[in-house]
Coordinates of C-alpha atoms and ligand atoms in Angstrom, one line a residue:
M10 CA 43.1 18.6 26.5
R11 CA 42.9 22.2 27.7
Y12 CA 40.1 24.8 26.0
I13 CA 40.6 28.0 24.8
S14 CA 37.3 30.8 24.1
T15 CA 37.2 31.6 20.3
R16 CA 37.6 35.3 21.8
G17 CA 40.8 35.5 22.8
S18 CA 40.0 36.7 26.3
A19 CA 38.8 33.9 28.4
P20 CA 40.6 31.7 30.9
T21 CA 41.2 28.2 29.3
L22 CA 39.6 25.4 30.9
D23 CA 40.1 22.0 31.4
F24 CA 37.4 19.4 30.3
R25 CA 35.5 19.3 33.6
D26 CA 35.3 23.1 33.7
V27 CA 34.4 24.0 30.2
T28 CA 31.4 21.2 30.6
L29 CA 30.1 23.2 33.3
A30 CA 30.9 26.8 32.1
G31 CA 28.5 27.0 28.9
L32 CA 29.3 30.2 27.1
A33 CA 33.1 31.8 27.7
S34 CA 33.6 34.5 30.2
D35 CA 35.2 36.9 27.1
G36 CA 30.9 36.1 25.5
G37 CA 32.9 33.6 23.1
L38 CA 32.9 29.8 22.6
Y39 CA 35.1 26.9 23.7
L40 CA 36.8 24.5 22.0
P41 CA 40.3 22.8 22.4
E42 CA 43.6 24.6 22.2
S43 CA 44.5 22.0 19.4
W44 CA 43.2 19.4 17.2
P45 CA 43.7 16.0 18.4
S46 CA 44.6 13.2 15.4
F47 CA 44.4 9.7 14.7
S48 CA 46.3 8.3 12.0
R49 CA 45.0 5.8 9.6
E50 CA 45.9 2.7 11.1
Q51 CA 44.4 4.0 14.5
I52 CA 40.8 4.6 12.4
A53 CA 41.2 1.2 10.0
A54 CA 41.3 -0.1 14.0
M55 CA 38.1 1.1 14.8
Q56 CA 36.0 -1.3 11.5
G57 CA 34.0 -3.3 13.9
L58 CA 33.9 -1.5 17.1
S59 CA 30.3 -1.0 19.3
Y60 CA 29.4 2.4 19.4
V61 CA 30.6 2.9 22.8
D62 CA 34.0 1.8 22.0
T63 CA 34.0 4.4 18.5
A64 CA 33.3 6.9 21.7
V65 CA 35.2 6.0 23.6
A66 CA 38.9 5.5 21.5
V67 CA 37.2 9.6 20.0
M68 CA 36.0 11.0 22.8
L69 CA 39.2 10.1 24.5
P70 CA 41.5 12.8 24.2
F71 CA 39.1 15.4 24.9
V72 CA 38.8 13.8 28.6
T73 CA 42.4 13.2 28.9
G74 CA 43.4 15.0 32.4
T75 CA 39.6 14.8 34.0
L76 CA 38.3 11.5 33.1
T77 CA 40.1 7.8 32.8
E78 CA 39.4 5.6 30.2
A79 CA 37.4 3.4 32.8
E80 CA 35.3 6.2 33.8
L81 CA 35.1 7.7 29.9
R82 CA 33.4 4.0 29.5
G83 CA 31.2 3.8 31.7
L84 CA 29.6 6.8 30.8
C85 CA 29.1 6.2 27.6
T86 CA 27.8 2.4 28.6
Q87 CA 25.2 4.2 30.5
A88 CA 24.4 6.8 28.0
Y89 CA 24.0 5.0 25.1
G90 CA 22.5 1.6 27.5
R91 CA 19.4 4.0 27.2
F92 CA 18.8 3.7 22.9
A93 CA 16.6 1.5 21.4
H94 CA 19.0 0.5 19.2
A95 CA 21.2 -2.3 19.1
A96 CA 23.4 -0.4 17.0
V97 CA 23.0 2.7 18.7
V98 CA 22.8 5.0 15.7
P99 CA 21.9 2.5 12.9
L100 CA 22.8 3.0 9.0
V101 CA 20.0 2.3 6.7
Q102 CA 20.8 1.8 3.2
L103 CA 18.4 3.7 0.8
D104 CA 20.4 2.8 -3.1
Q105 CA 23.6 2.2 -4.2
Q106 CA 25.5 6.0 -3.1
H107 CA 22.9 7.2 0.1
W108 CA 22.6 6.0 3.0
L109 CA 21.4 7.6 6.3
L110 CA 22.2 7.9 9.6
E111 CA 19.7 7.2 12.0
L112 CA 20.4 8.9 15.5
F113 CA 17.0 9.0 16.6
H114 CA 16.9 6.1 18.8
G115 CA 17.2 7.5 22.2
P116 CA 14.5 8.9 25.1
T117 CA 13.5 12.2 23.3
L118 CA 13.7 10.7 19.5
A119 CA 16.0 13.2 17.9
F120 CA 20.1 13.1 17.3
K121 CA 20.0 15.8 20.7
D122 CA 19.7 12.5 23.0
V123 CA 23.2 11.2 22.3
A124 CA 24.8 14.3 23.5
L125 CA 22.4 15.0 26.1
Q126 CA 22.6 11.4 27.2
L127 CA 25.9 11.5 28.5
L128 CA 26.1 15.8 29.4
G129 CA 23.2 14.8 31.7
L130 CA 25.8 12.2 33.1
L131 CA 29.0 14.2 33.0
F132 CA 27.1 16.5 35.3
E133 CA 26.1 14.0 38.0
R134 CA 29.4 13.5 37.7
F135 CA 31.2 16.9 37.9
L136 CA 28.6 18.0 40.7
N137 CA 29.3 14.9 43.3
G138 CA 29.7 15.3 46.4
S139 CA 30.4 19.3 45.3
S140 CA 27.9 21.7 47.1
Q141 CA 28.0 23.7 43.3
Q142 CA 24.4 24.3 42.4
V143 CA 24.3 24.5 38.8
T144 CA 21.7 27.1 37.4
V145 CA 20.9 25.9 33.3
I146 CA 19.5 28.0 30.6
G147 CA 18.8 27.1 27.2
A148 CA 17.2 27.5 24.9
T149 CA 15.2 25.2 22.2
S150 CA 13.7 25.0 19.0
G151 CA 12.0 21.7 20.1
D152 CA 14.9 19.0 20.3
T153 CA 17.5 20.5 22.9
G154 CA 14.5 21.4 25.1
S155 CA 13.2 17.9 25.6
A156 CA 16.4 16.3 25.3
A157 CA 18.8 18.4 27.6
I158 CA 15.3 17.7 29.8
D159 CA 14.8 14.3 29.6
A160 CA 19.0 14.0 30.8
L161 CA 18.2 16.1 33.8
A162 CA 15.4 16.0 35.4
G163 CA 15.4 14.3 39.1
R164 CA 19.5 15.1 39.4
A165 CA 20.5 16.7 42.1
G166 CA 22.3 20.1 42.9
V167 CA 21.1 21.8 38.5
D168 CA 17.9 24.3 38.2
V169 CA 17.4 23.9 34.0
F170 CA 15.0 26.8 33.2
M171 CA 14.0 26.3 28.9
L172 CA 12.7 28.7 26.8
H173 CA 11.1 27.8 23.6
P174 CA 9.6 29.9 21.3
K175 CA 5.6 29.8 22.2
G176 CA 3.7 27.9 19.3
R177 CA 6.1 28.0 17.4
V178 CA 7.7 23.8 18.1
S179 CA 5.5 20.7 17.3
D180 CA 3.4 20.0 19.4
V181 CA 5.0 16.7 20.2
Q182 CA 8.3 18.5 21.2
R183 CA 5.8 21.2 23.9
R184 CA 4.8 18.2 25.7
Q185 CA 7.8 15.9 25.4
M186 CA 9.4 19.2 27.3
T187 CA 5.8 20.3 29.2
T188 CA 4.7 16.8 30.4
V189 CA 8.2 16.5 32.7
I190 CA 6.3 17.6 36.1
A191 CA 10.1 17.5 38.2
P192 CA 10.7 20.3 40.5
N193 CA 14.3 21.6 39.1
I194 CA 12.6 22.3 35.5
H195 CA 11.2 25.1 34.5
N196 CA 9.9 25.8 31.1
I197 CA 9.2 29.3 29.4
A198 CA 7.3 30.2 26.5
L199 CA 8.1 33.2 24.8
E200 CA 5.8 35.1 22.9
D201 CA 5.7 36.6 20.2
A202 CA 9.6 35.2 20.3
S203 CA 11.6 32.8 17.3
F204 CA 13.8 30.6 18.5
D205 CA 16.4 33.4 17.8
D206 CA 15.6 35.8 20.7
C207 CA 15.5 32.7 22.9
Q208 CA 19.2 32.0 22.1
A209 CA 20.0 35.6 22.5
L210 CA 18.2 36.0 25.8
V211 CA 19.8 33.5 26.9
K212 CA 23.6 35.1 25.7
A213 CA 22.7 37.6 26.8
M214 CA 22.5 36.3 30.7
F215 CA 25.5 35.1 30.8
N216 CA 27.1 38.4 29.1
D217 CA 25.4 40.5 32.1
A218 CA 27.8 40.0 34.9
A219 CA 25.2 41.4 38.4
F220 CA 22.9 38.0 36.9
S221 CA 25.4 35.4 35.5
G222 CA 27.8 36.7 38.6
S223 CA 24.8 35.7 41.3
F224 CA 23.9 32.6 39.7
A225 CA 26.5 29.1 38.4
L226 CA 25.2 29.2 35.0
S227 CA 25.4 26.6 32.6
A228 CA 24.7 25.5 29.6
V229 CA 23.5 23.1 27.3
N230 CA 22.5 24.3 23.6
S231 CA 25.7 23.4 21.7
I232 CA 27.5 26.7 23.1
N233 CA 29.0 23.9 25.4
W234 CA 31.9 22.3 24.0
A235 CA 31.0 19.2 25.5
R236 CA 27.3 18.6 23.0
L237 CA 29.9 18.8 19.9
M238 CA 32.5 16.0 21.4
A239 CA 29.8 13.8 21.5
Q240 CA 27.8 14.6 18.1
I241 CA 32.1 13.9 16.3
V242 CA 31.6 10.4 17.1
Y243 CA 29.0 8.8 14.8
Y244 CA 30.8 10.5 11.9
F245 CA 33.5 7.6 12.5
Y246 CA 31.2 5.3 13.6
A247 CA 29.4 6.0 10.2
A248 CA 32.3 6.5 7.6
V249 CA 34.4 3.1 9.0
R250 CA 31.4 1.1 8.4
L251 CA 31.0 3.1 4.5
G252 CA 35.2 2.1 4.4
A253 CA 37.0 5.0 5.2
P254 CA 40.0 5.0 5.5
D255 CA 40.6 3.9 2.2
R256 CA 36.9 5.5 0.9
A257 CA 35.9 9.1 1.3
V258 CA 32.6 9.6 2.9
A259 CA 30.8 12.5 2.3
F260 CA 27.5 13.7 4.8
A261 CA 24.2 15.8 4.9
V262 CA 23.4 17.8 7.4
P263 CA 20.5 19.5 7.8
T264 CA 21.3 22.7 9.8
G265 CA 20.2 25.1 12.2
N266 CA 23.3 26.3 14.8
F267 CA 25.9 24.9 12.9
G268 CA 26.1 22.4 16.1
D269 CA 25.8 19.0 14.3
V270 CA 27.6 20.0 11.3
F271 CA 30.8 21.6 12.8
A272 CA 31.3 18.0 14.9
G273 CA 31.9 16.8 11.4
Y274 CA 34.8 19.5 10.7
V275 CA 36.3 18.6 13.9
A276 CA 36.2 14.5 12.2
A277 CA 37.7 16.1 9.1
K278 CA 40.5 17.9 11.7
M279 CA 40.9 14.6 13.3
G280 CA 41.8 12.7 10.5
L281 CA 38.7 11.1 9.4
P282 CA 39.1 11.5 5.1
I283 CA 35.3 13.3 4.7
A284 CA 34.6 14.1 1.3
K285 CA 32.7 17.1 1.4
L286 CA 29.9 18.4 4.3
I287 CA 26.4 19.9 3.0
V288 CA 25.2 22.2 4.5
A289 CA 21.1 21.7 4.6
T290 CA 18.9 24.8 5.7
N291 CA 15.7 25.4 5.0
V292 CA 14.3 28.5 3.8
N293 CA 16.1 29.9 6.8
D294 CA 18.8 30.1 5.2
I295 CA 21.4 32.4 6.6
L296 CA 24.8 29.2 6.1
H297 CA 23.9 28.8 2.8
R298 CA 24.1 33.0 2.1
A299 CA 27.3 32.6 4.4
L300 CA 28.9 29.4 2.4
S301 CA 28.3 30.1 -1.2
V302 CA 28.1 34.0 -1.4
G303 CA 29.9 35.6 1.6
D304 CA 26.6 37.6 3.1
Y305 CA 26.3 36.2 7.0
S306 CA 23.3 38.8 7.5
Q307 CA 20.5 37.4 9.6
G308 CA 17.1 37.6 8.0
T309 CA 13.4 37.3 9.1
V310 CA 12.7 33.8 10.7
V311 CA 10.4 32.4 8.4
P312 CA 8.5 29.7 10.6
T313 CA 8.3 25.9 8.6
P314 CA 7.7 22.6 9.1
S315 CA 11.2 21.5 9.8
P316 CA 11.0 23.7 13.5
S317 CA 13.8 22.5 14.9
M318 CA 16.0 24.6 11.9
D319 CA 13.7 27.8 12.1
I320 CA 17.5 29.5 13.6
Q321 CA 18.7 32.6 11.4
V322 CA 21.9 33.2 13.8
S323 CA 24.2 29.8 13.7
S324 CA 26.0 29.8 16.8
N325 CA 28.5 27.4 15.7
F326 CA 29.9 29.0 13.0
E327 CA 31.7 31.2 14.9
R328 CA 34.2 28.5 16.5
L329 CA 34.5 28.0 12.7
L330 CA 35.9 31.1 12.0
F331 CA 38.4 31.0 14.3
D332 CA 39.5 28.0 13.4
L333 CA 39.7 28.7 9.6
G334 CA 41.3 32.3 10.4
G335 CA 44.1 30.8 12.0
R336 CA 42.8 31.0 15.4
D337 CA 43.2 35.0 15.9
G338 CA 40.5 35.5 18.8
H339 CA 41.1 38.9 19.3
A340 CA 40.0 39.5 15.4
L341 CA 37.4 37.8 15.6
A342 CA 36.1 39.0 18.4
A343 CA 35.8 42.7 16.4
Q344 CA 34.2 40.8 13.2
M345 CA 31.8 39.2 16.0
H346 CA 31.1 42.6 17.7
G347 CA 30.5 44.1 14.7
F348 CA 28.1 41.4 13.6
E349 CA 26.3 41.8 16.9
G350 CA 26.0 45.6 16.4
T351 CA 24.7 45.4 12.4
K352 CA 23.5 41.9 12.3
A353 CA 24.9 41.7 9.3
M354 CA 28.7 40.4 8.4
Q355 CA 30.6 40.1 5.3
L356 CA 32.7 36.8 5.3
T357 CA 36.0 37.3 3.8
N358 CA 37.0 35.3 0.7
A359 CA 39.9 34.2 2.5
Q360 CA 37.6 32.5 5.2
R361 CA 34.9 31.3 2.0
A362 CA 37.9 29.5 0.4
A363 CA 38.8 27.8 3.5
A364 CA 34.9 26.8 4.2
N365 CA 34.3 25.7 0.8
A366 CA 37.6 23.5 0.6
L367 CA 35.3 20.9 2.4
F368 CA 31.7 22.3 3.1
G369 CA 29.2 22.6 0.3
S370 CA 25.3 23.9 1.1
D371 CA 21.9 24.1 -0.3
R372 CA 18.5 25.9 0.9
I373 CA 15.1 23.4 0.4
D374 CA 12.5 24.3 0.3
L375 CA 9.1 23.0 1.4
D376 CA 8.1 21.3 -1.8
D377 CA 11.6 20.3 -2.4
M378 CA 11.4 18.2 1.3
A379 CA 8.0 16.9 0.0
L380 CA 9.8 15.2 -2.3
A381 CA 12.5 14.2 -0.5
M382 CA 10.0 12.8 1.4
R383 CA 7.6 11.1 -0.5
W384 CA 10.4 9.8 -2.3
A385 CA 12.0 7.9 0.6
F386 CA 8.5 6.7 0.7
D387 CA 8.2 5.1 -2.4
S388 CA 11.0 4.0 -3.3
C389 CA 13.0 3.7 0.0
G390 CA 10.1 2.7 2.4
Q391 CA 11.4 4.8 4.8
T392 CA 9.2 7.2 6.4
I393 CA 11.6 10.5 7.9
D394 CA 10.8 13.6 9.4
P395 CA 11.0 17.2 7.1
H396 CA 14.7 17.7 8.9
T397 CA 15.8 14.7 7.2
A398 CA 14.0 15.6 4.3
I399 CA 16.0 18.4 4.1
G400 CA 19.2 17.0 4.4
L401 CA 18.5 14.1 1.8
S402 CA 17.2 16.5 -0.9
A403 CA 20.5 18.5 -0.6
A404 CA 22.5 14.7 -1.0
R405 CA 20.6 13.9 -3.9
R406 CA 21.3 17.1 -5.9
A407 CA 24.6 17.6 -4.5
G408 CA 26.9 16.4 -7.3
L409 CA 29.1 14.2 -6.5
G410 CA 30.6 11.0 -7.9
A411 CA 29.2 8.5 -7.8
D412 CA 31.4 6.7 -6.1
V413 CA 31.2 8.9 -3.3
P414 CA 28.4 7.0 -0.4
V415 CA 26.3 10.3 1.7
V416 CA 25.0 9.7 4.5
T417 CA 23.0 11.7 5.5
L418 CA 22.3 12.3 9.3
A419 CA 18.2 11.5 10.5
T420 CA 18.0 14.3 12.7
A421 CA 15.0 13.2 14.7
H422 CA 12.0 11.0 14.7
P423 CA 8.9 11.2 12.1
A424 CA 6.1 10.8 14.8
K425 CA 7.9 14.4 16.3
F426 CA 6.2 15.9 13.5
G427 CA 3.7 13.6 11.8
D428 CA 1.0 16.3 10.5
A429 CA 4.3 17.6 8.2
V430 CA 5.1 13.9 7.3
E431 CA 1.3 13.1 7.0
R432 CA 1.5 16.0 3.9
A433 CA 3.7 14.3 2.1
T434 CA 3.8 10.7 1.8
G435 CA -0.4 10.1 3.5
Q436 CA 0.7 8.1 6.3
R437 CA 0.9 9.4 9.5
P438 CA 4.0 8.0 12.1
A439 CA 2.5 6.3 15.0
L440 CA 4.8 7.3 18.5
P441 CA 7.0 4.6 20.2
A442 CA 4.3 3.0 22.9
R443 CA 6.7 4.3 25.6
I444 CA 6.0 7.5 25.0
G445 CA 2.2 6.5 23.9
D446 CA 0.5 8.3 25.8
L447 CA 2.4 11.9 25.8
F448 CA -1.0 13.6 24.4
A449 CA -2.8 12.5 28.1
R450 CA 0.1 14.1 30.6
E451 CA -0.4 17.0 32.6
E452 CA 1.4 19.7 30.9
R453 CA 3.2 22.7 33.3
Y454 CA 5.2 25.4 32.0
A455 CA 5.4 28.9 32.0
S456 CA 4.1 32.0 29.5
L457 CA 6.3 34.8 29.5
P458 CA 7.0 38.0 27.1
G459 CA 10.0 37.5 25.6
T460 CA 12.5 40.3 27.6
F461 CA 15.5 39.9 29.0
D462 CA 13.6 41.3 32.3
A463 CA 10.8 39.0 32.5
V464 CA 12.8 36.0 31.8
T465 CA 15.4 37.3 34.6
A466 CA 13.1 38.0 37.2
Y467 CA 11.6 34.6 36.7
I468 CA 14.4 32.9 37.0
A469 CA 15.3 34.7 40.4
A470 CA 12.7 34.4 41.8
R471 CA 13.4 30.1 41.8
A472 CA 17.0 29.4 40.8
V473 CA 19.8 29.0 44.1
A474 CA 22.1 32.2 44.1
R475 CA 25.9 31.2 44.3
Ligands
LIG659 C1 15.7 17.4 14.6 C2 16.9 18.2 13.8 N1 17.4 18.5 12.0 C3 18.4 19.1 12.7 C4 18.9 20.8 13.5 C5 19.7 21.1 13.5 O1 21.1 20.9 13.8 P1 22.2 22.4 14.3 O2 21.5 23.4 15.0 O3 23.5 21.3 15.1 O4 22.7 22.3 13.0 C6 17.9 20.6 14.4 C7 18.6 21.5 16.0 O5 19.5 21.7 16.9 C8 17.4 19.4 15.3 O6 16.3 19.4 16.1
LIG660 N1 17.7 22.6 16.9 C1 18.4 22.8 18.3 C2 18.3 24.3 18.9 C3 19.5 24.5 18.1 O1 19.7 24.4 19.5 P1 21.5 23.5 19.9 O2 20.7 23.1 21.4 O3 21.7 22.6 18.9 O4 22.4 25.2 20.3 C4 16.5 22.5 18.9 O5 15.4 22.3 18.7 O6 16.5 23.5 20.4

C-alpha cells in the first residue's frame, strides 16, 4: 500500500514512512492511494472474531508491503493486551435502539489509547536498529497527550514535545501527562492559548523548512495516518455484532478534529454498511456548520466541560474534502490555502451533497449534554462522560428509523471529567485503581508563551538534531 498527500505535491510513501512522517511536506495529510474493500462474505466472516483478530483483518491491507500478518498480529496482541476489559471495546446496550461502544478501557482511559498503544509499538519497531532519533511534536486538548505519553515514555529513539492549552484541560487530563517523569517526555503548557493555537504551532513547525530540516519531526495527532487506521477497526467490530453486513448500523461520534468520525467514513468506503455517521459537536460547532449549511469558518474557541472537543479547525476535514472532491490535490491545496488566509471557507454544493449522503450533524449545548448524562444515569444505569453525552444526545435526536441500531462512541471514562459528571448526576465517579494515586504524584511541565519562537527555542534546546 502506498500513501498520497491531500495537496498533491508531496512524495508518495509506504506504510513505514507515512507512520514516521506525520504531516506531508506540502502541508497536506496522507491517506491511502485507494481504499481496500471487503465483500459481504468477508465482513460476515468477522462475526465472532476477537478484537485482535478483527484488527488484523481490517488493518492488514493498509500495512501490506511493510508488515506481515504475523507481525501485525504480534503488535495488536501486545497493544490490546494492556486494555482492562476482556472485550477490549465492549458494547453496552442502553435501550431498544441505542448502544454505547466503550472505547476507554485502555491505560489512559480515553479512545486515543486504541490507536496510540499500537502507534507506540510501530514507532519502536520502525526505529529499532536504526540510528534515527525522532522528535514527536503534538498538540492536545487533553486526551491525545496522555495516550501518546503513555505509549512513548521511555522508548529509545523518540523525544516527545506535547503542547496543551494552559488551564483548558481537566485536572485529571493534565496530571495524566505531567506526572509522567521520563527523560524523553516534555510537556509544554501554552499560555493564553486554545487547542487550535497548539495545533497551528505544530503545523507551523512542520511547515518551517529550517526547523523541520533540523529535526526528524513526527506526529502522534490524527494527522498521522496510522492513528486513523487503528480507529477503523472498532466500527467493524461493533457493526458485525449488531448484524452487519445484513443490517446497516448508525454511529454517533463526539467530534473535534474529525479523526474518529473520518475513520468511520473509511470503514464505509471499505464496504461496511453504515446507515449514518452523526457528527456531534459541542458549541464549538465548525463541523456542524460545515455539514449543515456549508460554512467552514473558524470561530473563537469557547471553553466547555467537554474540553477535548473545544476545537474550531478540524484537521481531518481536509481528508474528507479530498476524497469527496475526486482526489484533486491541486484544487484542494488552493481551497485550503484560501482557508488558511481568511480562516473561512464555503463548501461547494457538490461537497455538501456528497457529505450529506453519509453524514448528519448536530450541535449540543450544555443543557442537552447534562440531560443526556442524566438520562443515561437514571434510565440506563450508565455513568457517561461529557463527550460521550454529546454523542448520545445527538444520537437520540437524529430521527433515525426505529429499526436502525445507533452506536454512540463512548470516548472517555467519566472519571476524567468528575466535576461535570457530578454536576449532572450528583455522583462523582471514582478514578480506576490503576491511577488512584494520580493526585499524589509529582507534576513537571514548562509554561511558555504561545509563540513560534518561544516554543521552537525550547524544543531546539532539548531535541536531538538530525
Ligand atoms: C474524549 C474525546 N471525545 C471526542 C474527541 C473528538 O475526537 P476527534 O478529534 O477525533 O474528532 C476527543 C479528542 O479528539 C476526545 O478526547
Ligand atoms: N481531542 C484531542 C485533540 C485532537 O487531537 P487528535 O490527536 O485526535 O488530532 C485531544 O484530546 O488531545
